[in-house]
mmCIF file of C-alpha atoms in Angstrom:
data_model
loop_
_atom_site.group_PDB
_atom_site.id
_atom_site.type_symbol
_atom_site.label_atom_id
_atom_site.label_comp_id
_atom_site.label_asym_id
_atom_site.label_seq_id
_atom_site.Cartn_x
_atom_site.Cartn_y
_atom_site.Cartn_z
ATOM 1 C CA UNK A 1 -58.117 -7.797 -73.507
ATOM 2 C CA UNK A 2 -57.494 -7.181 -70.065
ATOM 3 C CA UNK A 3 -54.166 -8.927 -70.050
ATOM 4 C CA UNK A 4 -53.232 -7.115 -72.563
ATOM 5 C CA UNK A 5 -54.441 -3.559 -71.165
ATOM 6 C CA UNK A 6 -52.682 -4.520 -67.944
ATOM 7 C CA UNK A 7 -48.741 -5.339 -69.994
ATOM 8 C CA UNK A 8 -49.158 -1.801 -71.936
ATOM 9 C CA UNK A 9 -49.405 -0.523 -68.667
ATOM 10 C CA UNK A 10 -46.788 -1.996 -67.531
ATOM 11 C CA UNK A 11 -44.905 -1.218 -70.269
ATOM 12 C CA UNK A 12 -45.939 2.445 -70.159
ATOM 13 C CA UNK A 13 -44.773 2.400 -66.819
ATOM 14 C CA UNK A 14 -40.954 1.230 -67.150
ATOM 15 C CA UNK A 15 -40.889 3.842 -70.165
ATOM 16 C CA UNK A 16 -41.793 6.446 -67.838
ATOM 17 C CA UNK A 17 -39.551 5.257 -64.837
ATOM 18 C CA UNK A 18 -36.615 5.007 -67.421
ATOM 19 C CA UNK A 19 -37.039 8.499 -69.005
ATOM 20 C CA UNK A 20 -38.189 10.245 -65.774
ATOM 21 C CA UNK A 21 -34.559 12.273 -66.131
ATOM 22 C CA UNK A 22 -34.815 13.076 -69.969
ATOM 23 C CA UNK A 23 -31.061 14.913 -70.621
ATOM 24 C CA UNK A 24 -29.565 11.741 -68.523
ATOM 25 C CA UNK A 25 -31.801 8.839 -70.411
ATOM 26 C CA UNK A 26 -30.830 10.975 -74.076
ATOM 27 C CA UNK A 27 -27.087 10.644 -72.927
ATOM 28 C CA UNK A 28 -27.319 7.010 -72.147
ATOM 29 C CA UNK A 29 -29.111 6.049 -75.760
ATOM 30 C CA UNK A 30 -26.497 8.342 -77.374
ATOM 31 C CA UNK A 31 -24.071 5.863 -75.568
ATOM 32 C CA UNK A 32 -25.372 2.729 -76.380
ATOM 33 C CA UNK A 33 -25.950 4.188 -80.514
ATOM 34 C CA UNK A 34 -22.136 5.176 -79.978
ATOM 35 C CA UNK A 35 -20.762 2.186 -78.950
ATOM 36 C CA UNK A 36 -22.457 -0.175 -81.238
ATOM 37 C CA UNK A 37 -21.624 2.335 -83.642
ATOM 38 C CA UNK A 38 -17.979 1.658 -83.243
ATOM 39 C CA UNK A 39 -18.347 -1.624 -84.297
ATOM 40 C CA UNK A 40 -19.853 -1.290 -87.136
ATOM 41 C CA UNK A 41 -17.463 1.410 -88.310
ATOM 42 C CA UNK A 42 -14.161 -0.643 -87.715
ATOM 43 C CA UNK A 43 -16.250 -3.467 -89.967
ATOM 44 C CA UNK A 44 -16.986 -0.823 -92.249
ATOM 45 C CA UNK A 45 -13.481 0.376 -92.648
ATOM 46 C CA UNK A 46 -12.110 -2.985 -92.806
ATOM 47 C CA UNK A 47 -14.969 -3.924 -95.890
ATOM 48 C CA UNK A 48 -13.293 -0.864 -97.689
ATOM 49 C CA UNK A 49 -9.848 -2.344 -97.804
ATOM 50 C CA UNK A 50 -11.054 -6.536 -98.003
ATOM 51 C CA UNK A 51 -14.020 -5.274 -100.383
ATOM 52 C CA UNK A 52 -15.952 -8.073 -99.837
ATOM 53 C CA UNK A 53 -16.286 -11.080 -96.934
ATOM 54 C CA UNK A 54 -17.627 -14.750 -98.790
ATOM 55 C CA UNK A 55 -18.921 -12.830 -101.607
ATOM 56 C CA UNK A 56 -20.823 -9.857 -98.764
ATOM 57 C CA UNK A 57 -20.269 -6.406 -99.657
ATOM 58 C CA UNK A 58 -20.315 -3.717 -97.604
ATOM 59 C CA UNK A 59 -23.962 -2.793 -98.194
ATOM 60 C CA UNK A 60 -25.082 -6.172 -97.932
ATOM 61 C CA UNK A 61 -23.086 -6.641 -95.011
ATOM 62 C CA UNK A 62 -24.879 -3.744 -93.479
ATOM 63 C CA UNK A 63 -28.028 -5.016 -93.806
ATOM 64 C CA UNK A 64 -27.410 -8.424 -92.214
ATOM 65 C CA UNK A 65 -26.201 -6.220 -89.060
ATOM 66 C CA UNK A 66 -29.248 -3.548 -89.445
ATOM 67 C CA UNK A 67 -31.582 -7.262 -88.863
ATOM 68 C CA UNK A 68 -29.811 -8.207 -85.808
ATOM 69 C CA UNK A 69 -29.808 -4.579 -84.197
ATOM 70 C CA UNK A 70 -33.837 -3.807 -85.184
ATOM 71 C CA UNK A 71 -34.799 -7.423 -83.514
ATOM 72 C CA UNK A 72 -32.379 -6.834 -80.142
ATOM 73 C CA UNK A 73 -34.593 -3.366 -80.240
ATOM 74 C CA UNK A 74 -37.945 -5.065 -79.554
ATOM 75 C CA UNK A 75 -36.203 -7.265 -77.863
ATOM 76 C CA UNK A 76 -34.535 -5.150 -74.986
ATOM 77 C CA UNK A 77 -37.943 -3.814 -74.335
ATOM 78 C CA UNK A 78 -40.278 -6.873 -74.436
ATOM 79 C CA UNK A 79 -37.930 -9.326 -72.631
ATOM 80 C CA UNK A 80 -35.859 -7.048 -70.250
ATOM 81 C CA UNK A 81 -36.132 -8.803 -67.114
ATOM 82 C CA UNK A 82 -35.235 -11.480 -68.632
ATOM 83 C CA UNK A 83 -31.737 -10.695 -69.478
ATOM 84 C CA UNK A 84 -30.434 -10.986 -65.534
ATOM 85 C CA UNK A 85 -33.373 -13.356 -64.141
ATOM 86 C CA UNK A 86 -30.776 -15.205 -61.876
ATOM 87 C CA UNK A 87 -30.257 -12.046 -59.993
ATOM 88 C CA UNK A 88 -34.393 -11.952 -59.813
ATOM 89 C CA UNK A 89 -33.792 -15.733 -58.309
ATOM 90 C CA UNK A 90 -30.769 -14.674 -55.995
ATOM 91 C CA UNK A 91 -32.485 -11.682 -54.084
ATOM 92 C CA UNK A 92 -35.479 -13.144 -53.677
ATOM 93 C CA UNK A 93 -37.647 -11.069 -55.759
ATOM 94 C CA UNK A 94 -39.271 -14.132 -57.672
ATOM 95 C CA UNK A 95 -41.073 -14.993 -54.968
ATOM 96 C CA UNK A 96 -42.930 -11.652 -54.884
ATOM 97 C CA UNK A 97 -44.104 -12.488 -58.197
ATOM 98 C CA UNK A 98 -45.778 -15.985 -57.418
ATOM 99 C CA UNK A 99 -48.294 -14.515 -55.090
ATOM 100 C CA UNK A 100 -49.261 -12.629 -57.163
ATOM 101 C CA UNK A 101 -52.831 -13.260 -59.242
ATOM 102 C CA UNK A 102 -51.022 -13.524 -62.395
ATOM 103 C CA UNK A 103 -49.219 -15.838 -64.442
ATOM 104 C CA UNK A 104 -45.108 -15.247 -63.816
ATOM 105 C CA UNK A 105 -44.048 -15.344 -67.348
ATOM 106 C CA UNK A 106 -46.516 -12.382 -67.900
ATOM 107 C CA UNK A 107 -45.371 -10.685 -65.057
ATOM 108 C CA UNK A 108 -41.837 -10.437 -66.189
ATOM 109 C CA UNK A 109 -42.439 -9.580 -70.445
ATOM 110 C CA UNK A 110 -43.186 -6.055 -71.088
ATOM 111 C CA UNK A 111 -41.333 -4.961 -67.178
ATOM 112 C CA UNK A 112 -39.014 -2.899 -67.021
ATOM 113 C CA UNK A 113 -38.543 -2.239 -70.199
ATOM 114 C CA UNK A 114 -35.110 -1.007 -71.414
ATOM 115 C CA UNK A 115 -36.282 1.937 -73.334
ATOM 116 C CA UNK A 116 -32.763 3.674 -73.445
ATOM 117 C CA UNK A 117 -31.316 0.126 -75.002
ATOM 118 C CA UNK A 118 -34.207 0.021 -76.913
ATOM 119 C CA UNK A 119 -33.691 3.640 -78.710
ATOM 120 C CA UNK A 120 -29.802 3.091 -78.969
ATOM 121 C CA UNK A 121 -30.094 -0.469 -81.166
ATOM 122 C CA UNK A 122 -33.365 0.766 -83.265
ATOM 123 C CA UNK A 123 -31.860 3.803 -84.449
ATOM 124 C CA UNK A 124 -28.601 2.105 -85.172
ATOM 125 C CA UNK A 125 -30.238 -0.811 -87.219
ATOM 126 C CA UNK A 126 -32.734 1.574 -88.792
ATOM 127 C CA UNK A 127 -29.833 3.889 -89.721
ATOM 128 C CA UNK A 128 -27.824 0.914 -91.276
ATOM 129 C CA UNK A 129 -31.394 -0.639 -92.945
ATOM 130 C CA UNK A 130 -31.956 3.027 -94.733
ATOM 131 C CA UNK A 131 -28.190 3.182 -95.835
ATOM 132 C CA UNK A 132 -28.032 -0.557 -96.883
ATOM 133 C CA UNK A 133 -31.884 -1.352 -98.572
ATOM 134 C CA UNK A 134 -31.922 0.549 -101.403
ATOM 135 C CA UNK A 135 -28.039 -0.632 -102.606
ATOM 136 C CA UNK A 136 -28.459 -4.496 -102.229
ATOM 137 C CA UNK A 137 -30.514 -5.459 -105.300
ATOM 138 C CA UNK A 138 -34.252 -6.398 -103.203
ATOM 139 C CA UNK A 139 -36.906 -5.477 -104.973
ATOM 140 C CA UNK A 140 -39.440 -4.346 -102.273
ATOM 141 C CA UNK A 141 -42.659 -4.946 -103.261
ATOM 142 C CA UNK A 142 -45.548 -6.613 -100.839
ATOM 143 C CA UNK A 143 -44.061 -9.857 -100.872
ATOM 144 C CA UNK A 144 -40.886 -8.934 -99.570
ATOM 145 C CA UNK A 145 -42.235 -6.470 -97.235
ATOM 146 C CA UNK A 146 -44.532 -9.209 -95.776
ATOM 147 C CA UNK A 147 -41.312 -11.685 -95.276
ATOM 148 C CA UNK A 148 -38.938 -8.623 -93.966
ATOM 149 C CA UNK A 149 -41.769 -7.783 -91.074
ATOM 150 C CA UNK A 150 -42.364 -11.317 -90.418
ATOM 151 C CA UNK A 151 -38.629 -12.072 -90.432
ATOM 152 C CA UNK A 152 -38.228 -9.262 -87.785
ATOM 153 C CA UNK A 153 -41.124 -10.551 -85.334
ATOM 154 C CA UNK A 154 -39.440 -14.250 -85.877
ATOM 155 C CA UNK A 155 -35.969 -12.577 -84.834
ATOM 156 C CA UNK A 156 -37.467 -10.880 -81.728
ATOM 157 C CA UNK A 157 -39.309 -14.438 -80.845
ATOM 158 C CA UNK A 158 -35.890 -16.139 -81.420
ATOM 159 C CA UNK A 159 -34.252 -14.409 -78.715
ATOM 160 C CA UNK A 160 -37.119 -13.793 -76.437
ATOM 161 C CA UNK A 161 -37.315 -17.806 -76.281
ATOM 162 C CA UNK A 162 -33.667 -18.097 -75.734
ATOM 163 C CA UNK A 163 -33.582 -15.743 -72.972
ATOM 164 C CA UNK A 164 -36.431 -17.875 -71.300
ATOM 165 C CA UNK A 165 -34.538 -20.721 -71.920
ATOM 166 C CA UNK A 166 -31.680 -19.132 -69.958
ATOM 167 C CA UNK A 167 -33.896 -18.154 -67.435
ATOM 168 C CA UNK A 168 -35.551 -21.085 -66.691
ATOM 169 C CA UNK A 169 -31.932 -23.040 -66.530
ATOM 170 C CA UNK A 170 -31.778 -20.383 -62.954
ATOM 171 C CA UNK A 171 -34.320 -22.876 -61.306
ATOM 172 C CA UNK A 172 -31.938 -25.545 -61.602
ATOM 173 C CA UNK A 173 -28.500 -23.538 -61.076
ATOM 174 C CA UNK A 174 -29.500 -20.319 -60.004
ATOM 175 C CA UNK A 175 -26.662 -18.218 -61.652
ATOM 176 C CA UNK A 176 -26.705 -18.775 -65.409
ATOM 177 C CA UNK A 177 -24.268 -15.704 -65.987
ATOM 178 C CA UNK A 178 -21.750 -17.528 -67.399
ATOM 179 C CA UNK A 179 -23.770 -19.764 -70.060
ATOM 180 C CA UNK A 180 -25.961 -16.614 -71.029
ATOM 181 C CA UNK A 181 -22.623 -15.239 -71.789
ATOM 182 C CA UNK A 182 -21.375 -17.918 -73.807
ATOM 183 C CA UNK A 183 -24.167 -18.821 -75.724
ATOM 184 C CA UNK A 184 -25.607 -15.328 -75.798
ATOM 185 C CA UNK A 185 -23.776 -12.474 -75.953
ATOM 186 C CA UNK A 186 -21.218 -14.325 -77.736
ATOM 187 C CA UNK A 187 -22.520 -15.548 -80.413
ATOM 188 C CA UNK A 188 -24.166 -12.425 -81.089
ATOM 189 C CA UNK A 189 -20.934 -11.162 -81.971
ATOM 190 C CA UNK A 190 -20.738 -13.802 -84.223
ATOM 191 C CA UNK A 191 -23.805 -13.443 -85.986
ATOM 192 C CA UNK A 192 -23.425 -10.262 -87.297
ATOM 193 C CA UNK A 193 -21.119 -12.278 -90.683
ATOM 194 C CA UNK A 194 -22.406 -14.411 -92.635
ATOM 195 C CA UNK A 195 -22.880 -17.771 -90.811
ATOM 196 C CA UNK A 196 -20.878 -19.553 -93.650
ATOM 197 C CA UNK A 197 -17.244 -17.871 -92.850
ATOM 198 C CA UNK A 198 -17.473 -20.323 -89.889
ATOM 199 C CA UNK A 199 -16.243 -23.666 -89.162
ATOM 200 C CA UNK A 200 -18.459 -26.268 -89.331
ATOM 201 C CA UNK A 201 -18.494 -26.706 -85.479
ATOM 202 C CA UNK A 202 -19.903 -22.675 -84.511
ATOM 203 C CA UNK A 203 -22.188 -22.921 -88.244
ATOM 204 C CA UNK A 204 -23.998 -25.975 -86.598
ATOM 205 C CA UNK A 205 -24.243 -24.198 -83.325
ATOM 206 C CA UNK A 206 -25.692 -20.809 -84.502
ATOM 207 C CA UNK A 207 -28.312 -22.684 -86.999
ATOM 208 C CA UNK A 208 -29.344 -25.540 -84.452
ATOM 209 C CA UNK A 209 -28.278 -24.606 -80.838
ATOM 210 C CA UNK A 210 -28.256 -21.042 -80.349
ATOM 211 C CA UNK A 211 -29.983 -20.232 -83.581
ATOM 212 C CA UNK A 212 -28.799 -16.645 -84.477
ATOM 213 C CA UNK A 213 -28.659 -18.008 -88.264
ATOM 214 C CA UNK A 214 -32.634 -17.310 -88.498
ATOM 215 C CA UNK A 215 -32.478 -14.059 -86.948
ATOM 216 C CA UNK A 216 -30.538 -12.642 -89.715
ATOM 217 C CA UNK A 217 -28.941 -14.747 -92.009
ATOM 218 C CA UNK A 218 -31.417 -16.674 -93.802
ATOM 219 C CA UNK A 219 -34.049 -13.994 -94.085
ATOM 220 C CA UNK A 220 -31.346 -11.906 -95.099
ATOM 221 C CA UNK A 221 -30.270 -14.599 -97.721
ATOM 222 C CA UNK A 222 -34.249 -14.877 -98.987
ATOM 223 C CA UNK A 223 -33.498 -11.450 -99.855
ATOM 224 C CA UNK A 224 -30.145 -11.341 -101.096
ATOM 225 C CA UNK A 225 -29.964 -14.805 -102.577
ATOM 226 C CA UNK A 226 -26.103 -15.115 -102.067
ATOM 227 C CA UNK A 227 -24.018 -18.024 -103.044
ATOM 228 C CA UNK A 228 -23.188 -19.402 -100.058
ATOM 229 C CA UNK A 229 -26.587 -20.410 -99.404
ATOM 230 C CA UNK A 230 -25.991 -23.062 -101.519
ATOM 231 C CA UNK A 231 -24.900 -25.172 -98.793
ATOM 232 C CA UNK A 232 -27.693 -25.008 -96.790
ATOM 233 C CA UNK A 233 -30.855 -26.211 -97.096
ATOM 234 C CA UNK A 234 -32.937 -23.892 -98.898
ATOM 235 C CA UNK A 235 -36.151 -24.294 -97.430
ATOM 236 C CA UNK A 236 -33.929 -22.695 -94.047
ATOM 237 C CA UNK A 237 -34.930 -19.338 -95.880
ATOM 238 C CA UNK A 238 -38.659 -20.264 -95.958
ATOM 239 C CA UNK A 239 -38.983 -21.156 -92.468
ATOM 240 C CA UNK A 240 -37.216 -18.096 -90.908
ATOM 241 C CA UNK A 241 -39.989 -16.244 -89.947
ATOM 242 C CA UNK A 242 -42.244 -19.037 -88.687
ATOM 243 C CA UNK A 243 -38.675 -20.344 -86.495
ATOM 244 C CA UNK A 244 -39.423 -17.866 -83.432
ATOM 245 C CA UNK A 245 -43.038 -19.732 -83.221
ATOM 246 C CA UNK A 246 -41.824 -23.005 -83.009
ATOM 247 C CA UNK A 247 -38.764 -21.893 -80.524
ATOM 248 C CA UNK A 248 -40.548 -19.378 -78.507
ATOM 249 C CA UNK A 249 -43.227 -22.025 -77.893
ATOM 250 C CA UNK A 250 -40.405 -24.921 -77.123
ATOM 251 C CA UNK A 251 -39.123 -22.134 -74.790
ATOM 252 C CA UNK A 252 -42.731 -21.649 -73.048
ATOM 253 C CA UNK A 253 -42.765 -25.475 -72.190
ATOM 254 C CA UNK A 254 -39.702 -25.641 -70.971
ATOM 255 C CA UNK A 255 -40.243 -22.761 -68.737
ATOM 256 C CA UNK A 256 -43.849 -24.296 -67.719
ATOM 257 C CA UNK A 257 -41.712 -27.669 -66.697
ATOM 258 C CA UNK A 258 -39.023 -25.776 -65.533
ATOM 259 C CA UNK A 259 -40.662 -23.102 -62.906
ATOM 260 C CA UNK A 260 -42.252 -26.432 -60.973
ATOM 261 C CA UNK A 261 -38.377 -27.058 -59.537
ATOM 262 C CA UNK A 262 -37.980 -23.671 -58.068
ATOM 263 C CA UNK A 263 -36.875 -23.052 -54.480
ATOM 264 C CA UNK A 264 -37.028 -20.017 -52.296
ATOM 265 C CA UNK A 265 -33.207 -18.580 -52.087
ATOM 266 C CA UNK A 266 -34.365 -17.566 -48.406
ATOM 267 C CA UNK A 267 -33.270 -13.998 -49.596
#
């Protein structure tokens, strides 16, 4: 319990140190809601003329993206300092954290949360999940409110773990800028269709490597049951939500092996 009492604090902290200027932090959501936004739109747009995308309509479409924009919420705010730890490697700052009397990996979830991040992808995805829900054919009932929570807590575990993973990959490089971005940010992008537009060679990546498939796709398919599951496994909808266990965990170990190989910058 203390642990815990001492990360809300933490995290009640880097909320208040990131809306200390209120007008400036609204503006800066506003901008992040905007620009996402603009994406979606110009998808939106182009769903209107195309009509559908593999057998996705628009709605259903909208729903995959709501998923990946309500996990990167949590996300943004749990695993912030996460997102740019070879900078925390490069100016030395890391090695403020090991003398400290707690464990590193604790030190670094819940601080400095993104808050303004945080309020720009939630709204967006919970904008697109009220528009998209009730059009798409789920019947909510327990059940599939139990999977859709449990989907979204595997989704933010997903990416939490891989931006340990990229983290950790700093004690043997030190900047990881470029392979966050590539197997990142990138894929991302890519995420937000269904994984089965793809060649064979990015499908394989975003289900096994960088697996972006089980933040939204398959829960999203559990729910949908679409066609183009049919080539996959379907047991790959099942274990969705327990994915960010087994991957967040993988991504603990490696960080636990990973941490022993780290040298002072000097900084």
């Amino acid at each position: 319990m203390g642990e815990l009492r001492i990360a809300l604090q933490s995290l009640k902290m880097s909320i208040h140190t990131r809306m200390q200027y209120r007008v400036d932090s609204a503006v800066a959501a506003l901008a992040v809601f905007l620009r996402e936004s603009a994406n979606i739109i110009v998808i939106y747009l182009a769903l209107i003329k195309f009509d559908r995308i593999n057998e996705w309509n628009v709605n259903e479409m909208l729903f995959l993206f709501s998923l990946l924009f309500l996990t990167y919420a949590f996300v943004v705010s749990l695993f912030a300092d996460l997102r740019y730890f070879s900078d925390t490697i490069r100016d030395g700052r890391f090695d403020r954290l090991m003398v400290r009397p707690r464990g590193l990996l604790f030190q670094l979830v819940l601080n400095n949360a993104d808050i303004i991040a945080s309020i720009g992808h939630g709204t967006l995805g919970v904008i697109l999940f009220l528009v998209s829900a009730g059009r798409v054919g789920i019947q909510w009932n327990f059940g599939t409110i139990l999977y859709y929570t449990a989907a979204i807590i595997g989704g933010v575990l997903i990416q939490g773990g891989m931006f340990i993973i990229f983290s950790s990959l700093s004690f043997y490089f030190v900047e990881t800028d470029s392979i966050r971005n590539i197997f990142y940010w990138n894929m991302r992008k890519f995420a937000g269709y269904p994984v089965s537009i793809y060649p064979k060679i990015i499908q394989m990546i975003m289900i096994y490597i960088v697996p972006f498939a089980f933040v939204n796709y398959f829960p999203a398919q559990y729910l949908l049951r679409k066609p183009d599951m049919a080539q996959y496994p379907e047991i790959y909808m099942y274990l969705a939500p327990f994915a960010g266990i087994v991957i967040y965990a993988a991504a603990y170990l490696f960080w636990r092996i990973s941490v022993k190989r780290y040298k002072s910058t000097g900084n």
